[in-house]
CSV table of C-alpha atoms in Angstrom, one decimal:
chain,number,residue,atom,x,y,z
A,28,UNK,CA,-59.0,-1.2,-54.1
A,29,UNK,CA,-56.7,1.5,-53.4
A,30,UNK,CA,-54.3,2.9,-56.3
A,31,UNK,CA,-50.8,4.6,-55.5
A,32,UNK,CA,-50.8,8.0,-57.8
A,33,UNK,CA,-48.6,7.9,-60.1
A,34,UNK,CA,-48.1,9.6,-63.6
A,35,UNK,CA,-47.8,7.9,-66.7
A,36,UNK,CA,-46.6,8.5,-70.6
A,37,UNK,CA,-49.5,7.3,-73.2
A,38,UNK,CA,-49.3,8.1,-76.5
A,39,UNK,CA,-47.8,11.2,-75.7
A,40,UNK,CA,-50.6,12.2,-73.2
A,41,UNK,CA,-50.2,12.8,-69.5
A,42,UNK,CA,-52.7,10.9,-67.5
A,43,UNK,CA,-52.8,10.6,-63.4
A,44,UNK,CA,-53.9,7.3,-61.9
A,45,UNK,CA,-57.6,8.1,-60.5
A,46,UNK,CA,-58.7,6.1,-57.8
A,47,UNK,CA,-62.1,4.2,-58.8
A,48,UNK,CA,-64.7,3.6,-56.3
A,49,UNK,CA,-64.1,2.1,-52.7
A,50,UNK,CA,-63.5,-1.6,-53.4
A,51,UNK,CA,-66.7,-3.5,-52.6
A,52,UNK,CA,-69.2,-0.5,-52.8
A,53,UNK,CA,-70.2,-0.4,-57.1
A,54,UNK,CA,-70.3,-2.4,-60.0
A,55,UNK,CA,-67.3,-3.0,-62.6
A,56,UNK,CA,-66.6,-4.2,-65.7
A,57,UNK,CA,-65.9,-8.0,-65.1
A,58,UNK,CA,-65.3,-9.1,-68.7
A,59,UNK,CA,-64.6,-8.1,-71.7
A,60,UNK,CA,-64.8,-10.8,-75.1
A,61,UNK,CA,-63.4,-9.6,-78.1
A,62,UNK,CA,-64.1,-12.6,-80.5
A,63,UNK,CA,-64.5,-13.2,-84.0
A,64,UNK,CA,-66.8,-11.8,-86.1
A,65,UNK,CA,-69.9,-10.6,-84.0
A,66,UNK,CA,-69.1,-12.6,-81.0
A,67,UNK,CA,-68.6,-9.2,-78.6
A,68,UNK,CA,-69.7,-9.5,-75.0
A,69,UNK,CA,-69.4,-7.5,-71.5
A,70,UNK,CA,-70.3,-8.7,-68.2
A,71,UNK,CA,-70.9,-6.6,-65.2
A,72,UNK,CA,-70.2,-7.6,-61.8
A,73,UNK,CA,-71.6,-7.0,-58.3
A,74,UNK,CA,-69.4,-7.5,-55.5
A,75,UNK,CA,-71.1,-5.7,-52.6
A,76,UNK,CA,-72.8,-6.7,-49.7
A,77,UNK,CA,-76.4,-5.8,-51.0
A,78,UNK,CA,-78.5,-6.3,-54.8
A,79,UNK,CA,-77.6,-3.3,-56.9
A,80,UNK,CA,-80.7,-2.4,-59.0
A,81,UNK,CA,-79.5,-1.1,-62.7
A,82,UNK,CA,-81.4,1.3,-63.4
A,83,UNK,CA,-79.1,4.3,-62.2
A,84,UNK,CA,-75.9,2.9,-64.7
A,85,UNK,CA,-75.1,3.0,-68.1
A,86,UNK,CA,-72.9,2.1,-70.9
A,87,UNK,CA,-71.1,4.7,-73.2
A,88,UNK,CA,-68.7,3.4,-76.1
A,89,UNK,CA,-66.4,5.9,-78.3
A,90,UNK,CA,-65.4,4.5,-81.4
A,91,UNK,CA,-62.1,5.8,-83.2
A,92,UNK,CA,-60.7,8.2,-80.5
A,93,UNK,CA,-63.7,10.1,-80.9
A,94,UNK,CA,-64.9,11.9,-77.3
A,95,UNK,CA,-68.4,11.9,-78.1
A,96,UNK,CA,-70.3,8.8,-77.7
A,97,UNK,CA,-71.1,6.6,-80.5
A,98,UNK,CA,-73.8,4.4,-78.2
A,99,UNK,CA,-74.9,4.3,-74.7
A,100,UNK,CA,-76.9,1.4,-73.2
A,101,UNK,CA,-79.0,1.3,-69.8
A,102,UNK,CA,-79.2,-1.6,-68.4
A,103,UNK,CA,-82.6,-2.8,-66.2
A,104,UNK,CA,-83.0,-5.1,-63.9
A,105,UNK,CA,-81.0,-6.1,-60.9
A,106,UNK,CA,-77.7,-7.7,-59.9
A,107,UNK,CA,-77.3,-9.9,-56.8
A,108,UNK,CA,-74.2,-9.9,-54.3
A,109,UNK,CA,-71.9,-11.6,-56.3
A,110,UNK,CA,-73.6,-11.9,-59.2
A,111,UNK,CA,-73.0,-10.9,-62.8
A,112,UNK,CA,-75.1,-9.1,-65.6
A,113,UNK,CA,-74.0,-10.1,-69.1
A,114,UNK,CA,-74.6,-8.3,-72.2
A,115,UNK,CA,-74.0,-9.9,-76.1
A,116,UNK,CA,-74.3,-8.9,-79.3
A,117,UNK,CA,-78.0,-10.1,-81.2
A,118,UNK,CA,-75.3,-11.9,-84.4
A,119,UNK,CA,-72.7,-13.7,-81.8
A,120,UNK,CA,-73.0,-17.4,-81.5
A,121,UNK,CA,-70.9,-17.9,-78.9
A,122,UNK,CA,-72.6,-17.1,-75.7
A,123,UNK,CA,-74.9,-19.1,-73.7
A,124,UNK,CA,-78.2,-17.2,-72.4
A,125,UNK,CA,-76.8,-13.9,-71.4
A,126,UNK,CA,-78.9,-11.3,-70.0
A,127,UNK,CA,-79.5,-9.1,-73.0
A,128,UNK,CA,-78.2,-9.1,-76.7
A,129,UNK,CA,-78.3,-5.9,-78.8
A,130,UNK,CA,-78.3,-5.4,-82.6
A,131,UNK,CA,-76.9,-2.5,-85.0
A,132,UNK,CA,-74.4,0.1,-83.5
A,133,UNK,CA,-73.6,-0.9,-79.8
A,134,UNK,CA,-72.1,-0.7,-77.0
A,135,UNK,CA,-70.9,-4.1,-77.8
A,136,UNK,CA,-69.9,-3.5,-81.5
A,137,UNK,CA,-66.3,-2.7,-80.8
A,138,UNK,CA,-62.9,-4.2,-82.5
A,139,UNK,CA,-60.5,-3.1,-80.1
A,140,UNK,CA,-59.6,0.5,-80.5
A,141,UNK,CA,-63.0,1.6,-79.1
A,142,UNK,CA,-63.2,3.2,-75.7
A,143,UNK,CA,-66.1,1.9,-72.9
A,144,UNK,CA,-67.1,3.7,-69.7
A,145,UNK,CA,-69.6,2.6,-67.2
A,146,UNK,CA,-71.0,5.6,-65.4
A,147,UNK,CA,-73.0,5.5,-61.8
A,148,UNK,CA,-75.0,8.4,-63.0
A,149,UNK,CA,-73.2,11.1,-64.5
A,150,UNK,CA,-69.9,9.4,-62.7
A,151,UNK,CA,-67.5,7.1,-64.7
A,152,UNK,CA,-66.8,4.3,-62.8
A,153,UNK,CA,-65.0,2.1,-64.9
A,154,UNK,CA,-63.1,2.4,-68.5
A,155,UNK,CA,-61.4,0.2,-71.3
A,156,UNK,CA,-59.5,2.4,-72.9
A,157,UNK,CA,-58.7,6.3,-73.1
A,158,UNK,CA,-61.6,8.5,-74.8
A,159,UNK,CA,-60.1,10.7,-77.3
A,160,UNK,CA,-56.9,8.5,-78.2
A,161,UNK,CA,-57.0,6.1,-81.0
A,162,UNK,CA,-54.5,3.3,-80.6
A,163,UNK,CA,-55.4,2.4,-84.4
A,164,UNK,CA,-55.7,-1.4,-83.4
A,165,UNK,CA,-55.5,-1.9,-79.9
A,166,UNK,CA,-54.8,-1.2,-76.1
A,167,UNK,CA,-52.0,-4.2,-75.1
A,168,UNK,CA,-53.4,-5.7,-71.8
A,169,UNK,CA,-51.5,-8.6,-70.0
A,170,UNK,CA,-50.4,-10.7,-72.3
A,171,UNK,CA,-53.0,-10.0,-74.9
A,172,UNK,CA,-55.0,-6.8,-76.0
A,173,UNK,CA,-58.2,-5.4,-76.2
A,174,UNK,CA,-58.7,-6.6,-79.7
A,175,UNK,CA,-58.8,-10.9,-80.2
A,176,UNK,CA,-58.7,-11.7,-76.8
A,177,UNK,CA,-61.4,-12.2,-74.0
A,178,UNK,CA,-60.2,-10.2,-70.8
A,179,UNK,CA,-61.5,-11.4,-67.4
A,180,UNK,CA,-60.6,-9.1,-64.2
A,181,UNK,CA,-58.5,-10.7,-61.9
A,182,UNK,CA,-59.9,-12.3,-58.2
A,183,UNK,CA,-57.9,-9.6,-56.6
A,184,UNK,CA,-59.6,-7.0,-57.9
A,185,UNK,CA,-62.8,-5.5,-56.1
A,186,UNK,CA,-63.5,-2.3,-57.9
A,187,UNK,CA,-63.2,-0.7,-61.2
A,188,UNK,CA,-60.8,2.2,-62.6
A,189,UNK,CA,-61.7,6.0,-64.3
A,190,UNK,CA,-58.5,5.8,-65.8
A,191,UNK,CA,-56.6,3.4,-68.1
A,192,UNK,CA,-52.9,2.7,-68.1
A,193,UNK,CA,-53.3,0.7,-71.3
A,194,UNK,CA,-49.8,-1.8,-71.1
A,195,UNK,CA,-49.3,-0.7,-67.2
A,196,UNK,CA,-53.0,-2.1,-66.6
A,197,UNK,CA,-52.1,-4.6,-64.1
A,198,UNK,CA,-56.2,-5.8,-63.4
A,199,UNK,CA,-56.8,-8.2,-66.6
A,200,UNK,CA,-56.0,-11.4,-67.3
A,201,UNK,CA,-55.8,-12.2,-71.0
A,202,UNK,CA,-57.7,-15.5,-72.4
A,203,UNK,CA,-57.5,-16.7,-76.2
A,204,UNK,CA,-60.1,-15.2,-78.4
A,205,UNK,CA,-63.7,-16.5,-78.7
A,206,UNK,CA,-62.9,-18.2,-74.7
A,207,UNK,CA,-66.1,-17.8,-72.9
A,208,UNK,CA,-65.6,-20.2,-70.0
A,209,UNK,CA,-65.7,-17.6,-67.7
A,210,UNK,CA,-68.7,-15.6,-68.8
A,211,UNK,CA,-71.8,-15.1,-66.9
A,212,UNK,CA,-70.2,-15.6,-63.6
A,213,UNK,CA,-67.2,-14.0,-62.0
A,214,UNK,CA,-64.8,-14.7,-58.9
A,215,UNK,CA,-63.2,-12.6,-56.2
A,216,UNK,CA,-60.9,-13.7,-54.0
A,217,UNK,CA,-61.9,-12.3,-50.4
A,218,UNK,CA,-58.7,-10.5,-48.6
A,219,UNK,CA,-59.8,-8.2,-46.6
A,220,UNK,CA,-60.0,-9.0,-42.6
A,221,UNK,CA,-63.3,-7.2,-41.4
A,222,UNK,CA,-61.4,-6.9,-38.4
A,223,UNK,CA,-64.0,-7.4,-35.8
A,224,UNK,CA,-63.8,-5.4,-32.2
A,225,UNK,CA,-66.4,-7.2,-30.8
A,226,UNK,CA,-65.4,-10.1,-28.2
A,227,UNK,CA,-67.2,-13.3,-28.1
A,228,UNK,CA,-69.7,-12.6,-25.2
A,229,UNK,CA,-72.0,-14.2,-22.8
A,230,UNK,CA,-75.4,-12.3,-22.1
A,231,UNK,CA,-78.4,-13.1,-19.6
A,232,UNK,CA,-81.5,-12.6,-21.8
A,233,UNK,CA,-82.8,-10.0,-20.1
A,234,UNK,CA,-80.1,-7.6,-20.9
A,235,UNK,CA,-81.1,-5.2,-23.8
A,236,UNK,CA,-78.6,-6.8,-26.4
A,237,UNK,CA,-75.2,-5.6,-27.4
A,238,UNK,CA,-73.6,-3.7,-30.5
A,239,UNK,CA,-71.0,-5.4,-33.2
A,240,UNK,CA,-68.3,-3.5,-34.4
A,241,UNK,CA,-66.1,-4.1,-37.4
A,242,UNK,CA,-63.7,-1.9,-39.2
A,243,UNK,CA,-64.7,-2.6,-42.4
A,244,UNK,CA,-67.5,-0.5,-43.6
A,245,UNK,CA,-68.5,-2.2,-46.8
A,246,UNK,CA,-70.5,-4.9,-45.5
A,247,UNK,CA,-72.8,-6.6,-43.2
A,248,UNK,CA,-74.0,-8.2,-40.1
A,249,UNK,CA,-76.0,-10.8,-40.1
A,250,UNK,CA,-77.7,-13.7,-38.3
A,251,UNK,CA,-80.5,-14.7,-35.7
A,252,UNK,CA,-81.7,-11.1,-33.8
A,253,UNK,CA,-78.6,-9.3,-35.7
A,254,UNK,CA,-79.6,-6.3,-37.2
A,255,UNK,CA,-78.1,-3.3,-39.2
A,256,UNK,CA,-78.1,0.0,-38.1
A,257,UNK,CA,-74.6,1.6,-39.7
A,258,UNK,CA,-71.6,1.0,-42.0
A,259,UNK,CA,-69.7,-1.4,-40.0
A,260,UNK,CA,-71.8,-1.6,-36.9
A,261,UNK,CA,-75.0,-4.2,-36.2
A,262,UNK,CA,-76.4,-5.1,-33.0
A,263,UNK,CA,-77.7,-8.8,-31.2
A,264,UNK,CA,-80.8,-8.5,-29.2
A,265,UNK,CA,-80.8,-10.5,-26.7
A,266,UNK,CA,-83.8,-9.6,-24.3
A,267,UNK,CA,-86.2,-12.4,-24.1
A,268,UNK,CA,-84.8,-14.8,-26.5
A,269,UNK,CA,-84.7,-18.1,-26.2
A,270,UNK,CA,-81.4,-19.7,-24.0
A,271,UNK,CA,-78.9,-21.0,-26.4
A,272,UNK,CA,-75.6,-20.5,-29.1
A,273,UNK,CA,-75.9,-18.0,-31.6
A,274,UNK,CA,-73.3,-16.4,-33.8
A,275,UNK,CA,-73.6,-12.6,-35.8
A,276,UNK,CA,-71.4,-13.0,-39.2
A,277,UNK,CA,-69.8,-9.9,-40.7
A,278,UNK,CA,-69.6,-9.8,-44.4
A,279,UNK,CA,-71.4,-10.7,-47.6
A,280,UNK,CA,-69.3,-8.7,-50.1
A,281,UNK,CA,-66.3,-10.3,-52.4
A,282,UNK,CA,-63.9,-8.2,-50.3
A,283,UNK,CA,-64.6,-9.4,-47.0
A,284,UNK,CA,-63.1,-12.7,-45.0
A,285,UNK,CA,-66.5,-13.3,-43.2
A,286,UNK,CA,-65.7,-13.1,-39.3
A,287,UNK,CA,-68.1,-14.2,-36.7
A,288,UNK,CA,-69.1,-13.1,-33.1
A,289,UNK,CA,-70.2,-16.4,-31.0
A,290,UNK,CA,-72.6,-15.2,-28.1
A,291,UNK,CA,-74.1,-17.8,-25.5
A,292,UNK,CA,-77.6,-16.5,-24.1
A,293,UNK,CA,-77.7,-19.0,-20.9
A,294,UNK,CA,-81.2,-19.8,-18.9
A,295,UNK,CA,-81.8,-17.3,-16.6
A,296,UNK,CA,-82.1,-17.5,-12.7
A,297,UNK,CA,-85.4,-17.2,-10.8
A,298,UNK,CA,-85.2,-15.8,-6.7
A,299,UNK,CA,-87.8,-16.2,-5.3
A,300,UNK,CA,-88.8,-17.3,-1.4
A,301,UNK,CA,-90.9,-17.9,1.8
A,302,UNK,CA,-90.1,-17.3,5.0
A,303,UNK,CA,-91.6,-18.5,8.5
A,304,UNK,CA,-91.2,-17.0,12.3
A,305,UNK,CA,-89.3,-20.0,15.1
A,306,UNK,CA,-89.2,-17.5,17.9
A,307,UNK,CA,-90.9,-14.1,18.0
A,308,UNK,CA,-88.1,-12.2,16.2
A,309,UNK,CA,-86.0,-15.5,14.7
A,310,UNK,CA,-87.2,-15.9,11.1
A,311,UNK,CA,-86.5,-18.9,8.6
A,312,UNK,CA,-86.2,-18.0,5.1
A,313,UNK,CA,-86.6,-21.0,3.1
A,314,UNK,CA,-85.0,-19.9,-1.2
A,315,UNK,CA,-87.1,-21.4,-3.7
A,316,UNK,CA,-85.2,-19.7,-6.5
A,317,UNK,CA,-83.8,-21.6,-9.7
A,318,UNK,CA,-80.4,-21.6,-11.5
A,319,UNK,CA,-78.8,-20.2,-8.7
A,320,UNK,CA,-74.9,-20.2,-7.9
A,321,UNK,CA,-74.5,-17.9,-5.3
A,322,UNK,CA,-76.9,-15.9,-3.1
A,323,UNK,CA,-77.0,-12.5,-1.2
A,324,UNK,CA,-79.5,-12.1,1.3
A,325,UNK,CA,-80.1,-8.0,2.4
A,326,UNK,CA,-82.2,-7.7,5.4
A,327,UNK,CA,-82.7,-4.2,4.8
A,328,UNK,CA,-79.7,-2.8,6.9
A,329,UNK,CA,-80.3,-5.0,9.4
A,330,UNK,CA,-77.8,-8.0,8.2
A,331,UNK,CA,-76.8,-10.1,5.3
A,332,UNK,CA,-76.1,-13.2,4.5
A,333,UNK,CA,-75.1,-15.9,2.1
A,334,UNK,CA,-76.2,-19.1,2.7
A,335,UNK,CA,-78.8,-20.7,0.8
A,336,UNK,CA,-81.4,-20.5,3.3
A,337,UNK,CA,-80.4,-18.8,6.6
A,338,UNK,CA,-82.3,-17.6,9.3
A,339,UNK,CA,-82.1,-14.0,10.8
A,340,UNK,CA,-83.1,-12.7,14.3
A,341,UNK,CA,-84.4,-9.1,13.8
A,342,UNK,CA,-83.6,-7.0,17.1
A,343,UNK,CA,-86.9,-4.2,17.0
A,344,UNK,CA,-90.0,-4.8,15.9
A,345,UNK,CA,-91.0,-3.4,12.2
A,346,UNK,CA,-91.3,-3.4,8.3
A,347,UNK,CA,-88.1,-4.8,7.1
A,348,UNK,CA,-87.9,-5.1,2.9
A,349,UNK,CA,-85.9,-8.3,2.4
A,350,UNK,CA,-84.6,-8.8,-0.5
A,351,UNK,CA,-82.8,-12.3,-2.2
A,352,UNK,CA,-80.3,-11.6,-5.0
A,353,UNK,CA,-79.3,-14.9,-6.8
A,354,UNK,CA,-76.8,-14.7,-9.4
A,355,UNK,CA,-76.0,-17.8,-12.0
A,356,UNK,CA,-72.9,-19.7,-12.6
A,357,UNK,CA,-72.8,-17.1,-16.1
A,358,UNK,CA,-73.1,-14.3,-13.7
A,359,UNK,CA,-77.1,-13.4,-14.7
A,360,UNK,CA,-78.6,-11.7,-11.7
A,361,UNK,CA,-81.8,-11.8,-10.7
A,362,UNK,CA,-83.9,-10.1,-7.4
A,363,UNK,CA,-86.9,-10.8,-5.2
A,364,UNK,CA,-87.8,-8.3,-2.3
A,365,UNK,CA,-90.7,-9.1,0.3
A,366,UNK,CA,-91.4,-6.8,2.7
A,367,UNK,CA,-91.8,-8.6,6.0
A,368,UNK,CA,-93.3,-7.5,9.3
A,369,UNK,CA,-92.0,-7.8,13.0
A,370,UNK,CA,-94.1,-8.3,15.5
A,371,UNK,CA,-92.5,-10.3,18.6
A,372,UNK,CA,-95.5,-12.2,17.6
A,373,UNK,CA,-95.3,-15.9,15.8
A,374,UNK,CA,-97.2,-15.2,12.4
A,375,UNK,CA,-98.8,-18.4,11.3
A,376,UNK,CA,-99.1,-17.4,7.5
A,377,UNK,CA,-100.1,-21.1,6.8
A,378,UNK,CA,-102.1,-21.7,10.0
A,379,UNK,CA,-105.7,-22.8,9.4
A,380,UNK,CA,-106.4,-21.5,13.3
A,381,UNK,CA,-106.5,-18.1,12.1
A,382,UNK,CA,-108.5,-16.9,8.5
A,383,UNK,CA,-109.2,-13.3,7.9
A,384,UNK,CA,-110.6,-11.9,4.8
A,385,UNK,CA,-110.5,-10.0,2.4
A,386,UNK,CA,-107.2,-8.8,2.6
A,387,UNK,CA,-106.9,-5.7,1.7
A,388,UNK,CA,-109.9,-4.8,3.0
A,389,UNK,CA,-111.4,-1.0,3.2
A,390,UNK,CA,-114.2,-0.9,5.8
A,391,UNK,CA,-114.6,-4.4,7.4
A,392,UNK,CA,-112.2,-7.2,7.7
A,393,UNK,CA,-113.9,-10.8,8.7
A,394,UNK,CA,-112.2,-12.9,11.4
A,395,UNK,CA,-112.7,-16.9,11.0
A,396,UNK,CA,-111.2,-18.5,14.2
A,397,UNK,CA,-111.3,-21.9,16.2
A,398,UNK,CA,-112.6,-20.4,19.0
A,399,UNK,CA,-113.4,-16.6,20.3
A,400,UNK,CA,-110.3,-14.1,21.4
A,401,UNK,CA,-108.9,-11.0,22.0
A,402,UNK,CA,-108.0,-9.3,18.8
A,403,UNK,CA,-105.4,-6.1,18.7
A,404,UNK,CA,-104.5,-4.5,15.2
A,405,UNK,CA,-101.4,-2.9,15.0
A,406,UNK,CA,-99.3,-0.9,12.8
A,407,UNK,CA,-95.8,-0.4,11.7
A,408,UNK,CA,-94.4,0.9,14.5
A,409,UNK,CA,-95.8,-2.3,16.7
A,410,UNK,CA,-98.3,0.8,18.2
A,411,UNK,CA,-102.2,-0.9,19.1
A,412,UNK,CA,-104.8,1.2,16.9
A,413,UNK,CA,-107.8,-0.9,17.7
A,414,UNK,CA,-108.7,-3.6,20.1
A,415,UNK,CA,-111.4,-5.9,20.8
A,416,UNK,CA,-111.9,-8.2,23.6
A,417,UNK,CA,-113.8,-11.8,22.9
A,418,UNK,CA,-114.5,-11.8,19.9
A,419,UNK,CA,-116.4,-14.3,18.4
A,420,UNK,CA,-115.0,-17.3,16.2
A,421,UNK,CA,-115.8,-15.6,13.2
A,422,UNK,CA,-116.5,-11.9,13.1
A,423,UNK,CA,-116.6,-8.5,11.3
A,424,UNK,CA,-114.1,-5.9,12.6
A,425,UNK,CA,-115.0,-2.4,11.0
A,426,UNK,CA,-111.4,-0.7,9.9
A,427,UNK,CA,-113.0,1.7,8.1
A,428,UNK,CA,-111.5,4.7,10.1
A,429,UNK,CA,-107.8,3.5,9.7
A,430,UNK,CA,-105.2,5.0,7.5
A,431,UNK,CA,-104.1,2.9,4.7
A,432,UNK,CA,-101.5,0.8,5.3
A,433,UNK,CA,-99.8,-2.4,6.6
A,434,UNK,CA,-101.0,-3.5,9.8
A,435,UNK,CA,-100.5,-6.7,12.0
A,436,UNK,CA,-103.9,-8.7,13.2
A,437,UNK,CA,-103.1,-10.1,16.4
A,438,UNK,CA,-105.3,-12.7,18.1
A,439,UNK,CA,-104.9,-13.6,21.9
A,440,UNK,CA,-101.4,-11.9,21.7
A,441,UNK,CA,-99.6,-14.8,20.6
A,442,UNK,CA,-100.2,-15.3,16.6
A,443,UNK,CA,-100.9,-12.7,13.9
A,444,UNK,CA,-101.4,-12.6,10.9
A,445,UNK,CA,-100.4,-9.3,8.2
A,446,UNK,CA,-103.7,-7.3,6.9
A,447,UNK,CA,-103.7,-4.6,4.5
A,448,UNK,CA,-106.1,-1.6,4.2
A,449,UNK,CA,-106.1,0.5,1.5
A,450,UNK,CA,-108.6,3.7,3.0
A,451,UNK,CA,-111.9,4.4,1.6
């Protein structure tokens, strides 16, 4: 919570307003019981978006006006977001369970004229009353005081303050004496707007992810594949998740109005297809892709379509890469390239009248035919580099001495098939 400066008459001591810490980023002083008798008690509050471990705070109480301390107290342990620490005094009978009690001279052993600080190290972070003034009975406080009354900070407020304004202290409200209803727990009133920047979004899960922005810098994101990397910022990973709904939250401190981000991951597309030869340069290109809205066909300079399965006469023989691009009705994109060779020639990829193997091959490739043929190999360029003349049904071709490369096998000079040699 932020404080206007202002300055202020106490007891005939000029005092400044001090800001305390951010609001939502310490501890503070959540109650204060001033009962009968022995029945003194604190509580501590945590409303910050992580557990605050104790062991770093402490207590100091100054009885009488004096500005030395007359006891100081560590606490240990830990305090949950949004959770309280209480502390009571060993003789009080009016407190259920709290967290510790202490005996003798104490940090809880004041009557209403004693000042309390709560330091973050060496830093005060909160105080009841002014070191070095005695107010001989008490500091007025709402409509009660520090002395007979239990004093329980408002929902409002998110953060404690270094300096007290005594009757101007606006951050207490004041309960009868000896009322612990409210001890051991504590409420704030959430009022800030994290004020998110980040628009609901849809993302194909193979994108990377996306960040998360909020103004607020006190607390956090969170959800499924939300992570924190800085105040204010977290980021959804999206790659490789399952399709579906999810939602990043920002918040988890009293301060905050929790906002959320909804993200939709949807089901990819697939591309993906085959393709066969009607008339020497007239190919059919049949998509077997999935989740597909619209399609772009690239026939590698040469043409493009979009239809769903068109057919595309090449005009010069050669190695064309064709490639399918298949975007979904969310707009994820995905690509398949083949690269496809021209020959003039019907290739009868499917044909059992034509085997060879292996393919690749480095020094022989093995011909398993119907009946005997001619047999020319050519490459890219539709150029013969070898030829044989009847060969048998099934025979080994040596293609040893060839460059590596793509090459077309053709048989009789009316089908062919693609073979690859790698080189030796």
């Amino acid at each position: 919570m932020k404080h206007i400066l202002f300055a202020a008459i106490l007891f005939g001591t000029t005092v400044v307003k001090a800001q305390g810490p951010g609001a939502c980023t310490d501890i503070f002083i959540s109650e204060y019981v001033e009962g009968t008798s022995n029945n003194k008690g604190l509580e501590l509050y945590n409303p910050t978006a992580a557990p605050i471990n104790l062991s770093g705070y402490s207590l100091k109480i100054y009885f009488n006006g004096s500005t030395t301390a007359g006891a100081t107290f560590t606490p240990m342990g830990t305090i949950g977001v949004g959770q309280t620490f209480t502390i009571a005094h060993s003789s009080a009978t009016i407190f259920t369970s709290p967290d510790t009690t202490l005996g003798g001279v104490s940090v809880v052993s004041f009557n209403g004229n004693d000042a309390l600080r709560l330091y973050h190290g060496t830093t005060v972070i909160d105080v009841i009353g002014i070191v070095g003034v005695d107010p001989l009975t008490n500091w007025p406080v709402d409509t009660g005081a520090t002395n007979e009354y239990t004093l329980v900070r408002k929902p409002t407020i998110y953060a404690g303050d270094t300096v007290w304004l005594g009757s101007a202290d606006t951050t207490y409200i004041a309960y009868a004496q000896n009322d612990v209803s409210h001890f051991g727990s504590h409420v704030c009133t959430p009022t800030l707007d994290p004020m998110i920047t980040t628009v609901d979004s849809v993302l194909c899960n193979d994108s990377f992810g996306m960040n998360l922005y909020a103004t607020d810098t006190t607390g956090v994101w969170s959800g499924t594949y939300v992570s924190n990397f800085a105040v204010g910022e977290g980021f959804f990973s999206s790659a490789a998740i399952a399709p579906g709904h999810y939602v990043a939250t920002y918040g988890g401190n009293s301060c905050i109005i929790p906002d959320v981000v909804n993200i939709y991951v949807p089901v990819n597309p697939t591309a993906g297809f085959t393709y066969s030869v009607t008339t020497a340069m007239t190919f059919d290109f049949t998509n077997t892709s999935t989740n597909g809205d619209t399609y772009l066909w690239d026939f590698d300079g040469a043409g493009t379509s979009t239809l769903t399965n068109p057919s595309f006469t090449f005009l010069t023989n050669g190695t064309y890469t064709v490639c399918l691009e298949v975007t979904s009705d969310s707009g994820c994109v995905a690509v398949n390239c083949q690269n496809i060779i021209v020959t003039g020639l019907n290739e009868l990829e499917t044909s059992q009248a034509l085997t060879i193997y292996p393919n690749p091959a480095s020094d022989y490739v093995t011909l398993d035919m119907v009946k005997a043929g001619d047999v020319a190999i050519q490459n890219s360029l539709g150029e013969t580099v070898l030829q044989r003349s009847n060969v048998n049904s099934k025979e080994a071709i040596y293609v040893g001495n060839l460059p590596a490369g793509v090459y077309t096998l053709v048989v009789d000079k009316r089908h062919a098939k693609r073979l690859l040699i790698t080189g030796r």
